[in-house]
mmCIF file of N, CA and C in Angstrom:
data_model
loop_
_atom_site.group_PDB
_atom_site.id
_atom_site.type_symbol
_atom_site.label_atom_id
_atom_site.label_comp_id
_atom_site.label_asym_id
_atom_site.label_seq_id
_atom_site.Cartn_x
_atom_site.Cartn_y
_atom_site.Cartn_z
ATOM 1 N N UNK A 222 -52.045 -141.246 -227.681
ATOM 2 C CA UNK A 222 -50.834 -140.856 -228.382
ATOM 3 C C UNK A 222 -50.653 -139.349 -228.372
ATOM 4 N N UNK A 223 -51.975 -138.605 -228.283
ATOM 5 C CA UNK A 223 -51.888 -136.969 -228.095
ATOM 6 C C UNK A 223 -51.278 -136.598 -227.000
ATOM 7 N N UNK A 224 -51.953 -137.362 -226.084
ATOM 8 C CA UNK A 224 -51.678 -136.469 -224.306
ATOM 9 C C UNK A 224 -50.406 -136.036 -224.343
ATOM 10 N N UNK A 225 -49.514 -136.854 -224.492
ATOM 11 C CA UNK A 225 -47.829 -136.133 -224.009
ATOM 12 C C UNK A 225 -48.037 -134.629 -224.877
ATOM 13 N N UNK A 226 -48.200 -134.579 -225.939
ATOM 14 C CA UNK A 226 -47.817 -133.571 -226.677
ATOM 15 C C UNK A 226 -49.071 -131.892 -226.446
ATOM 16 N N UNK A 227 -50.130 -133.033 -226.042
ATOM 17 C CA UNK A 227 -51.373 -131.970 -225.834
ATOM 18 C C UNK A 227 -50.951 -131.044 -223.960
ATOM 19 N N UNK A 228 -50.274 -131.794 -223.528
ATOM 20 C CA UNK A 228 -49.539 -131.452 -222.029
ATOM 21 C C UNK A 228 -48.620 -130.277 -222.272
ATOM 22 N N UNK A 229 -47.513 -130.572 -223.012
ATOM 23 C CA UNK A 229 -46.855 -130.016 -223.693
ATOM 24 C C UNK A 229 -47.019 -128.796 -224.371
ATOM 25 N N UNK A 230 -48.178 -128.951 -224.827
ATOM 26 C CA UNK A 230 -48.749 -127.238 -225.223
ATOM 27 C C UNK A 230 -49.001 -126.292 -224.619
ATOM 28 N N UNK A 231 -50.066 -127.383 -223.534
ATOM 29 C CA UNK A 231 -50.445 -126.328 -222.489
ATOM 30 C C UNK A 231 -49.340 -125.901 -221.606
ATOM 31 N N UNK A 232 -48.863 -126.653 -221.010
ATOM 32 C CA UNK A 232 -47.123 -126.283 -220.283
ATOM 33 C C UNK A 232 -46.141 -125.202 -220.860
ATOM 34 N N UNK A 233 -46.281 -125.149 -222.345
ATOM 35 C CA UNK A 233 -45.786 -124.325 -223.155
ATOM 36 C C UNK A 233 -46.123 -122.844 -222.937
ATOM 37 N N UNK A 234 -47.513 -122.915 -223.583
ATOM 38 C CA UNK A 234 -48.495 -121.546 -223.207
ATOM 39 C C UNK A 234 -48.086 -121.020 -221.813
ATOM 40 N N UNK A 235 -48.411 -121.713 -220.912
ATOM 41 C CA UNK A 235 -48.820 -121.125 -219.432
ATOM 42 C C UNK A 235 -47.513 -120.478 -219.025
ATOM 43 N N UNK A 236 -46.483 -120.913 -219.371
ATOM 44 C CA UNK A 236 -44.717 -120.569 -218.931
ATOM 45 C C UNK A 236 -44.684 -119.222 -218.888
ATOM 46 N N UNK A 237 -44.630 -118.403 -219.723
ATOM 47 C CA UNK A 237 -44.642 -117.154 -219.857
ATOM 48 C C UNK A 237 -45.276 -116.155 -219.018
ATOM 49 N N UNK A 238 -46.410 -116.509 -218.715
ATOM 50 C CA UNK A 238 -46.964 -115.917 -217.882
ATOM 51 C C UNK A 238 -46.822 -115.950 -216.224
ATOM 52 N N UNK A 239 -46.514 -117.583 -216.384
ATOM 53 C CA UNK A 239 -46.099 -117.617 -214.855
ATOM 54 C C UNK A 239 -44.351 -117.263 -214.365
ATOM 55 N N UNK A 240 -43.787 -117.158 -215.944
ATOM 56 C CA UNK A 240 -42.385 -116.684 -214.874
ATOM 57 C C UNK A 240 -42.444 -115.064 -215.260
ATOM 58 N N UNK A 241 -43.160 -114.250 -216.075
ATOM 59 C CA UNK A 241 -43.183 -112.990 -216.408
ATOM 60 C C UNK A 241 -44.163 -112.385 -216.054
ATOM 61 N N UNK A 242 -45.373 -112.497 -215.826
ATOM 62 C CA UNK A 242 -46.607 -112.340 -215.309
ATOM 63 C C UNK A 242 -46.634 -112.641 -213.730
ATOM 64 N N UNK A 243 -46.742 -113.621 -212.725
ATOM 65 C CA UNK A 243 -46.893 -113.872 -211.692
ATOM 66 C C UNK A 243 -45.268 -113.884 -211.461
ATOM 67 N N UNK A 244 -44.177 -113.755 -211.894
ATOM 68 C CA UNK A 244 -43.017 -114.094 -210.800
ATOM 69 C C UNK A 244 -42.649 -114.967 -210.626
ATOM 70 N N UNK A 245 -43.110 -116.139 -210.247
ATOM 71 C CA UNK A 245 -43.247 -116.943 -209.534
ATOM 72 C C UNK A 245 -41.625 -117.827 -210.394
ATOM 73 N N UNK A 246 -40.493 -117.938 -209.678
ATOM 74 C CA UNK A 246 -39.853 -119.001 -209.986
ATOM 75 C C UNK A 246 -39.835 -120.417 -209.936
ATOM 76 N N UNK A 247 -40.045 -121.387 -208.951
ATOM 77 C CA UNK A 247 -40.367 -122.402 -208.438
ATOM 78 C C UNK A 247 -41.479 -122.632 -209.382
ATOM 79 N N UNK A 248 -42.284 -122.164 -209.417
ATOM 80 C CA UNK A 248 -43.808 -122.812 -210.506
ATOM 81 C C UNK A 248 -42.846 -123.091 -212.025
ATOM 82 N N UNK A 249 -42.604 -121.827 -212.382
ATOM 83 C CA UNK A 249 -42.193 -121.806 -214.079
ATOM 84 C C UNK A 249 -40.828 -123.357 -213.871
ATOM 85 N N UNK A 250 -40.124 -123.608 -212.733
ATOM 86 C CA UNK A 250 -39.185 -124.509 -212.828
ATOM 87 C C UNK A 250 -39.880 -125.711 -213.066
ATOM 88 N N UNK A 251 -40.560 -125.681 -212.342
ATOM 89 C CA UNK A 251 -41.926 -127.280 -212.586
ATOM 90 C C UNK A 251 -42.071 -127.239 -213.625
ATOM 91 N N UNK A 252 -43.112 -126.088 -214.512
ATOM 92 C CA UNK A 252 -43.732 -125.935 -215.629
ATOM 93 C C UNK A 252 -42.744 -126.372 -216.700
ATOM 94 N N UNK A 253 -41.677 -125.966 -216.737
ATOM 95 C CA UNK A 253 -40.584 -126.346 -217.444
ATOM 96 C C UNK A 253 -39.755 -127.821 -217.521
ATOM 97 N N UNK A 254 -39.795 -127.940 -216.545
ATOM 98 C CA UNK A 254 -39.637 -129.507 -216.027
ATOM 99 C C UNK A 254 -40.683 -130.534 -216.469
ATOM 100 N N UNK A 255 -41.793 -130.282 -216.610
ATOM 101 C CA UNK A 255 -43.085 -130.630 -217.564
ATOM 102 C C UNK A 255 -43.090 -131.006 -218.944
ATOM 103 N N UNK A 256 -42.169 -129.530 -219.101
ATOM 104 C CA UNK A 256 -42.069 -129.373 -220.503
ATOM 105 C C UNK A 256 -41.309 -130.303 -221.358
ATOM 106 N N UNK A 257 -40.086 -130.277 -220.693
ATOM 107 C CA UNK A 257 -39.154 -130.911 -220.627
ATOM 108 C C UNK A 257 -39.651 -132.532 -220.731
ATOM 109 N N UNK A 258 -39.965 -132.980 -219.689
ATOM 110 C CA UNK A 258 -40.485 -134.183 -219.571
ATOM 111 C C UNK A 258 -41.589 -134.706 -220.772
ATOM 112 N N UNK A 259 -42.639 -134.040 -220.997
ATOM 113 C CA UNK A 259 -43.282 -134.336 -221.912
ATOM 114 C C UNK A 259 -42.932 -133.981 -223.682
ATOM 115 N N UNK A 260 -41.495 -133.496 -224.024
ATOM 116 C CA UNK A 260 -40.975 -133.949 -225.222
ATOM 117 C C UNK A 260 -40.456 -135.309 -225.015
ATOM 118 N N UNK A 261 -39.542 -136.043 -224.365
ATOM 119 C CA UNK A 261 -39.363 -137.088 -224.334
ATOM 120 C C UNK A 261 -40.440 -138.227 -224.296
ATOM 121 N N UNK A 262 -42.106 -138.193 -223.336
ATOM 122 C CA UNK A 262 -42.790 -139.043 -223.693
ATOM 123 C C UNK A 262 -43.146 -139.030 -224.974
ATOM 124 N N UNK A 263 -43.285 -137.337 -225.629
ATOM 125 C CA UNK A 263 -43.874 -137.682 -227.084
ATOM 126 C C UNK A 263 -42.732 -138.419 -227.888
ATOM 127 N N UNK A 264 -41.586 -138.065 -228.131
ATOM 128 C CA UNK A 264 -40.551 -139.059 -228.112
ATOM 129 C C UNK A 264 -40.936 -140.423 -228.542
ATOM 130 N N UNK A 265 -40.735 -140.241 -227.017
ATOM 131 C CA UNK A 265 -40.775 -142.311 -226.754
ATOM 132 C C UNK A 265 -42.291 -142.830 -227.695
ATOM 133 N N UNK A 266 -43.365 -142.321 -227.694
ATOM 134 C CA UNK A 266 -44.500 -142.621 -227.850
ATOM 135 C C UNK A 266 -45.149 -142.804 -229.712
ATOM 136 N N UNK A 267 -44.198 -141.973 -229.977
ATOM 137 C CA UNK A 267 -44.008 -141.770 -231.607
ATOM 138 C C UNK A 267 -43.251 -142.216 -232.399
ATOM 139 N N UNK A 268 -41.985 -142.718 -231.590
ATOM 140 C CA UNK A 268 -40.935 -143.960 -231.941
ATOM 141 C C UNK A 268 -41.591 -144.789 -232.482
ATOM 142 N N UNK A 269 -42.362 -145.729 -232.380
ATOM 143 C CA UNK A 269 -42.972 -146.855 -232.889
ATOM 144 C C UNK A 269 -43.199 -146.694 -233.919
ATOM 145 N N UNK A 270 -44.160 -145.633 -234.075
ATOM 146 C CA UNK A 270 -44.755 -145.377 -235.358
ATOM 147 C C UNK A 270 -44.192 -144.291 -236.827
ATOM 148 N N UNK A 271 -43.334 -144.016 -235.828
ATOM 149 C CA UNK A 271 -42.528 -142.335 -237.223
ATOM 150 C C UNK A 271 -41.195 -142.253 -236.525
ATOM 151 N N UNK A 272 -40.586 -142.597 -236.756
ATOM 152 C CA UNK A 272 -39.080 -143.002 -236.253
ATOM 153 C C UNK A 272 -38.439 -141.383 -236.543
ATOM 154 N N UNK A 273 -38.989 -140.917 -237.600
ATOM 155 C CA UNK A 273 -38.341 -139.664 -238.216
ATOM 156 C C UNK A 273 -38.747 -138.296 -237.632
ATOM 157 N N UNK A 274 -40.265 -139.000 -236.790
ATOM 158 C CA UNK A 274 -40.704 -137.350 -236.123
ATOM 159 C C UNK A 274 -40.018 -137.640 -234.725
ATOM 160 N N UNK A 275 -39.850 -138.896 -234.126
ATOM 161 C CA UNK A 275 -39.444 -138.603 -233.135
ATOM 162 C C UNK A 275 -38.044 -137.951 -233.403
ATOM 163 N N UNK A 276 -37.574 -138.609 -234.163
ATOM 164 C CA UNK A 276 -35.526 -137.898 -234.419
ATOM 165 C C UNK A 276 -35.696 -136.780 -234.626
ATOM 166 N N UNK A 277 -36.674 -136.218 -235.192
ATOM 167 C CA UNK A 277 -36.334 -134.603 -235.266
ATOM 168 C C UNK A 277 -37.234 -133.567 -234.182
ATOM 169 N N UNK A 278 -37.422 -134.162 -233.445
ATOM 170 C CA UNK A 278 -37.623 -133.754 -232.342
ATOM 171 C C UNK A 278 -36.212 -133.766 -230.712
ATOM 172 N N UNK A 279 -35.270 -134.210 -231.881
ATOM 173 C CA UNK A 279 -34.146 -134.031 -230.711
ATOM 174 C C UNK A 279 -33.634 -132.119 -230.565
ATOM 175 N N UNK A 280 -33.336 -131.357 -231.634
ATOM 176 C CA UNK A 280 -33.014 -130.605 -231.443
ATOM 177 C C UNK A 280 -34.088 -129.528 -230.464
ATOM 178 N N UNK A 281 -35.166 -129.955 -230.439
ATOM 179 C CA UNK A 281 -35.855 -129.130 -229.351
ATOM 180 C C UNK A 281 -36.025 -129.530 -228.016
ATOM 181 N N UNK A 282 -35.596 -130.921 -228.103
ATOM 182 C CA UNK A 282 -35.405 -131.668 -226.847
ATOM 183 C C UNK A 282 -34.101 -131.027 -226.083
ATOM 184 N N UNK A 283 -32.672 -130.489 -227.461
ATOM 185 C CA UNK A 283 -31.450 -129.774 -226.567
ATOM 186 C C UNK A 283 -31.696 -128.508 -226.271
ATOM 187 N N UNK A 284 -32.554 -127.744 -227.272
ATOM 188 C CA UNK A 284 -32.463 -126.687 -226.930
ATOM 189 C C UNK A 284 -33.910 -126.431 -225.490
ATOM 190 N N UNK A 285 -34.738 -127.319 -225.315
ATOM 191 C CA UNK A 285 -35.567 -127.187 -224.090
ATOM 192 C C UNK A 285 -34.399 -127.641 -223.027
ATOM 193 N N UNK A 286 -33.950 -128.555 -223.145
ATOM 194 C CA UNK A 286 -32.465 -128.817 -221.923
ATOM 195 C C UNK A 286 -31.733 -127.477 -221.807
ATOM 196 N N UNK A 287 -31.770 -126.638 -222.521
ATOM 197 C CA UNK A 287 -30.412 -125.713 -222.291
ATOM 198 C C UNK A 287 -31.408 -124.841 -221.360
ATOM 199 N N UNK A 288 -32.937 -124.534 -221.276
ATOM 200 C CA UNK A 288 -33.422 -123.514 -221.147
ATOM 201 C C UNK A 288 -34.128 -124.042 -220.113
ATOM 202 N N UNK A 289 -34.364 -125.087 -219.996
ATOM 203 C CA UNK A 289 -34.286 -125.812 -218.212
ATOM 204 C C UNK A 289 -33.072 -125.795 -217.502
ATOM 205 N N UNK A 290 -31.981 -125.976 -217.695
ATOM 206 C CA UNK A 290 -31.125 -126.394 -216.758
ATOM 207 C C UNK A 290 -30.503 -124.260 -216.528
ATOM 208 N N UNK A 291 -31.032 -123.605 -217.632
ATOM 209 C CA UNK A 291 -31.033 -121.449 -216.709
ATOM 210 C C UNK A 291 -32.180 -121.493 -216.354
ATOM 211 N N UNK A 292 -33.250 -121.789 -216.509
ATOM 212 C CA UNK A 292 -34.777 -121.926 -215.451
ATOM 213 C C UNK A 292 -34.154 -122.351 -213.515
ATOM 214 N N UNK A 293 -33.635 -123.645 -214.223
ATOM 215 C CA UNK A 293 -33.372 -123.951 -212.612
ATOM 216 C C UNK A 293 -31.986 -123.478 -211.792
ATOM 217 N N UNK A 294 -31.156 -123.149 -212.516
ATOM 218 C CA UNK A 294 -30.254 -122.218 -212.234
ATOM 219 C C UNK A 294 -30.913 -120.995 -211.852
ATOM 220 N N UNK A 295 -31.410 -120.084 -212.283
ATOM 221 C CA UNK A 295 -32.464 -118.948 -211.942
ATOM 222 C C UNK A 295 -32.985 -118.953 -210.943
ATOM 223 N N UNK A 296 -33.797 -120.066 -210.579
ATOM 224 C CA UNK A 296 -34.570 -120.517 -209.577
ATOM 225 C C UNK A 296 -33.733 -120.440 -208.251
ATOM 226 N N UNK A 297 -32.535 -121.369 -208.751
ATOM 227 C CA UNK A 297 -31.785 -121.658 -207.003
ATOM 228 C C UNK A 297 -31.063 -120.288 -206.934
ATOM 229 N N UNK A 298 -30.276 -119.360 -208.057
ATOM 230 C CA UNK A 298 -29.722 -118.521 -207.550
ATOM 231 C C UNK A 298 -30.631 -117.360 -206.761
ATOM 232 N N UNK A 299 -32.201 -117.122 -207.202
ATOM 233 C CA UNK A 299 -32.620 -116.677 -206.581
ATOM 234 C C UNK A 299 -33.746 -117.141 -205.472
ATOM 235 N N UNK A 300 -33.139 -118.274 -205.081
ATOM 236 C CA UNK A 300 -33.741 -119.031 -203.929
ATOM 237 C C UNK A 300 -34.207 -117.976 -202.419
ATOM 238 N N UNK A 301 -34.749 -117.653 -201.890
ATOM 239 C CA UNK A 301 -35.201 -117.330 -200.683
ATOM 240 C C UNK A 301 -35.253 -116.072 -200.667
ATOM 241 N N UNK A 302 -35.487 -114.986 -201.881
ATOM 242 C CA UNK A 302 -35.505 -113.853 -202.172
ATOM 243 C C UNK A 302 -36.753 -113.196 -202.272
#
């Protein structure tokens, strides 16, 4: 029941460094995409049991959507640079 969220941390942590520290666009888009991905398993996974943590876990679910979809915007505008 941890893993999604224990993923999630670490994906969290590491972001920063890899799009401000190493550069690297394409990685931080994954990393983010990760991120992304693993609020929804914790989501889905916590539904069963706390109906109320998963629901309030939507507003970080929009605001991680808003900050993936300028990650990958970022990414392609500076594609092959």
């Amino acid at each position: 029941m941890a893993l999604p969220f224990a993923i999630n941390l670490v994906a969290n942590l590491i972001f920063t460094p890899i799009q401000f520290g190493l550069r690297n666009l394409p990685l931080a888009s994954v990393d983010i995409l990760v991120v992304w991905t693993t609020i929804i398993g914790t989501m889905v996974v916590i539904w069963p049991y706390y109906r109320w943590v998963a629901v309030a876990q939507v507003p970080y679910l929009i605001w991680m959507s808003l900050a993936t979809i300028l990650q990958l915007s970022i990414t392609c505008m500076n594609w092959g640079k």
